[in-house]
């Protein structure tokens, strides 16, 4: 899709295209709303702030997806890379927001976008530094370090009055069981949206258990536009900027993997210019996230699965998807439904969601040459350091501020470790 005049709008709005794009929306929506919900609950957002964050996140994610799909002179590869809120950002945003305030959190995302724009031409030349050994380790760490988030939500949400209550555990495990059964006994489309169906079923059960607050849905407005600095005006801190910049680099790594996966499906060769335009799109997405006070985005792999499952590759499907994403974000009633999901229900879904991320990372690592002792050492050291930072953050509390960004999250610490060790043991190819 070189430009807008190439779009067949009749096909975009056809019934078949809408149905196919709805599959993509349902496949990604549950994961897309989980991130802003976790961030808002962890940082004690007001109900209004949470509603805004969820709605604006979906709108900006839709724009970021368009920036990847559009193939222009400076942005986009022309591939349907679906962009939505990054799980990698949860830990760093929580730490930055809690330590320096929301203004610094969003300001750091904004500056990270500028840094990504500057790094894009360089990063496009260095893609060989991120082979499957590196990306697999990072994805494994993403899944592993998010496990405590899933369990805390399963228990009712960290700090809640009924934390660990038996009702919360039952509700969360029932949600997980429903998702598990759907994934086991259904195929195709139903299987791809099993998480979303499980969330809806869990909400229905929660209503009967008296654990679902419907008031936010009733009070939510019908239309809401993203507004610059709607939650907090930006402020800046070097350590916070470094932390979110590392998240941006990880997003670039994730986008690289999805680009290559989709390129294979579309029989497209990727060159340095393609990667540079794709990274520019990532940087612009981060800029918009900082300006409109939303979460930074990354590529969603589940939509690659939908492409493979359906066999439908028409780009008009993704133009329709982008329109649906914008509509969902601009109607806060939909966002209010998402924000009303009880923590226990989210926890049940997170077990499945984060578990799949973890198992995918392990599967990538399993395909590597583990008979090579160097690879074993690289993986082992990176995961040990990453999990160590996540499990015992107090051990690094006395580090100087200029280097403390390395231990801002287990993903950051482990990610930097695996890149450096891989380069050390396997060399840097020219």
PDB file of N, CA, C and O in Angstrom, residues 133 369-380 421 425-427:
ATOM      1  N   UNK A 133      18.380 -16.327  19.297  1.00  0.00           N
ATOM      2  CA  UNK A 133      18.884 -16.589  20.654  1.00  0.00           C
ATOM      3  C   UNK A 133      18.610 -15.402  21.565  1.00  0.00           C
ATOM      4  O   UNK A 133      18.218 -15.567  22.736  1.00  0.00           O
ATOM      5  N   UNK A 369      20.868 -23.998  19.105  1.00  0.00           N
ATOM      6  CA  UNK A 369      21.858 -25.049  19.346  1.00  0.00           C
ATOM      7  C   UNK A 369      22.262 -25.040  20.821  1.00  0.00           C
ATOM      8  O   UNK A 369      23.245 -24.403  21.205  1.00  0.00           O
ATOM      9  N   UNK A 370      21.480 -25.758  21.631  1.00  0.00           N
ATOM     10  CA  UNK A 370      21.740 -25.762  23.070  1.00  0.00           C
ATOM     11  C   UNK A 370      22.859 -26.733  23.449  1.00  0.00           C
ATOM     12  O   UNK A 370      23.243 -26.799  24.620  1.00  0.00           O
ATOM     13  N   UNK A 371      23.366 -27.491  22.465  1.00  0.00           N
ATOM     14  CA  UNK A 371      24.540 -28.314  22.731  1.00  0.00           C
ATOM     15  C   UNK A 371      25.799 -27.448  22.833  1.00  0.00           C
ATOM     16  O   UNK A 371      26.816 -27.881  23.387  1.00  0.00           O
ATOM     17  N   UNK A 372      25.682 -26.237  22.326  1.00  0.00           N
ATOM     18  CA  UNK A 372      26.778 -25.272  22.415  1.00  0.00           C
ATOM     19  C   UNK A 372      26.765 -24.654  23.815  1.00  0.00           C
ATOM     20  O   UNK A 372      25.819 -23.963  24.207  1.00  0.00           O
ATOM     21  N   UNK A 373      27.821 -24.912  24.576  1.00  0.00           N
ATOM     22  CA  UNK A 373      27.879 -24.429  25.958  1.00  0.00           C
ATOM     23  C   UNK A 373      27.809 -22.909  26.047  1.00  0.00           C
ATOM     24  O   UNK A 373      27.346 -22.353  27.045  1.00  0.00           O
ATOM     25  N   UNK A 374      28.272 -22.243  25.002  1.00  0.00           N
ATOM     26  CA  UNK A 374      28.214 -20.780  25.005  1.00  0.00           C
ATOM     27  C   UNK A 374      26.764 -20.302  25.025  1.00  0.00           C
ATOM     28  O   UNK A 374      26.408 -19.363  25.745  1.00  0.00           O
ATOM     29  N   UNK A 375      25.918 -20.949  24.224  1.00  0.00           N
ATOM     30  CA  UNK A 375      24.509 -20.573  24.196  1.00  0.00           C
ATOM     31  C   UNK A 375      23.838 -20.837  25.534  1.00  0.00           C
ATOM     32  O   UNK A 375      23.007 -20.048  25.991  1.00  0.00           O
ATOM     33  N   UNK A 376      24.184 -21.960  26.162  1.00  0.00           N
ATOM     34  CA  UNK A 376      23.626 -22.256  27.483  1.00  0.00           C
ATOM     35  C   UNK A 376      24.000 -21.179  28.490  1.00  0.00           C
ATOM     36  O   UNK A 376      23.166 -20.739  29.290  1.00  0.00           O
ATOM     37  N   UNK A 377      25.258 -20.755  28.437  1.00  0.00           N
ATOM     38  CA  UNK A 377      25.716 -19.725  29.375  1.00  0.00           C
ATOM     39  C   UNK A 377      25.014 -18.400  29.118  1.00  0.00           C
ATOM     40  O   UNK A 377      24.595 -17.720  30.069  1.00  0.00           O
ATOM     41  N   UNK A 378      24.880 -18.021  27.842  1.00  0.00           N
ATOM     42  CA  UNK A 378      24.229 -16.755  27.489  1.00  0.00           C
ATOM     43  C   UNK A 378      22.794 -16.728  28.009  1.00  0.00           C
ATOM     44  O   UNK A 378      22.368 -15.775  28.684  1.00  0.00           O
ATOM     45  N   UNK A 379      22.044 -17.784  27.701  1.00  0.00           N
ATOM     46  CA  UNK A 379      20.636 -17.850  28.124  1.00  0.00           C
ATOM     47  C   UNK A 379      20.536 -17.882  29.640  1.00  0.00           C
ATOM     48  O   UNK A 379      19.750 -17.140  30.249  1.00  0.00           O
ATOM     49  N   UNK A 380      21.335 -18.753  30.272  1.00  0.00           N
ATOM     50  CA  UNK A 380      21.264 -18.909  31.724  1.00  0.00           C
ATOM     51  C   UNK A 380      21.601 -17.634  32.479  1.00  0.00           C
ATOM     52  O   UNK A 380      20.901 -17.239  33.414  1.00  0.00           O
ATOM     53  N   UNK A 421      26.264 -10.424  25.899  1.00  0.00           N
ATOM     54  CA  UNK A 421      26.902 -11.736  25.959  1.00  0.00           C
ATOM     55  C   UNK A 421      26.906 -12.417  24.600  1.00  0.00           C
ATOM     56  O   UNK A 421      27.879 -13.091  24.232  1.00  0.00           O
ATOM     57  N   UNK A 425      30.396 -13.624  22.879  1.00  0.00           N
ATOM     58  CA  UNK A 425      30.728 -15.007  22.578  1.00  0.00           C
ATOM     59  C   UNK A 425      30.677 -15.339  21.082  1.00  0.00           C
ATOM     60  O   UNK A 425      31.424 -16.189  20.606  1.00  0.00           O
ATOM     61  N   UNK A 426      29.785 -14.693  20.363  1.00  0.00           N
ATOM     62  CA  UNK A 426      29.627 -15.041  18.957  1.00  0.00           C
ATOM     63  C   UNK A 426      30.183 -13.978  17.999  1.00  0.00           C
ATOM     64  O   UNK A 426      30.132 -14.152  16.782  1.00  0.00           O
ATOM     65  N   UNK A 427      30.661 -12.872  18.557  1.00  0.00           N
ATOM     66  CA  UNK A 427      31.269 -11.851  17.729  1.00  0.00           C
ATOM     67  C   UNK A 427      30.232 -10.948  17.090  1.00  0.00           C
ATOM     68  O   UNK A 427      29.027 -11.195  17.116  1.00  0.00           O
TER      69      UNK A 427
END
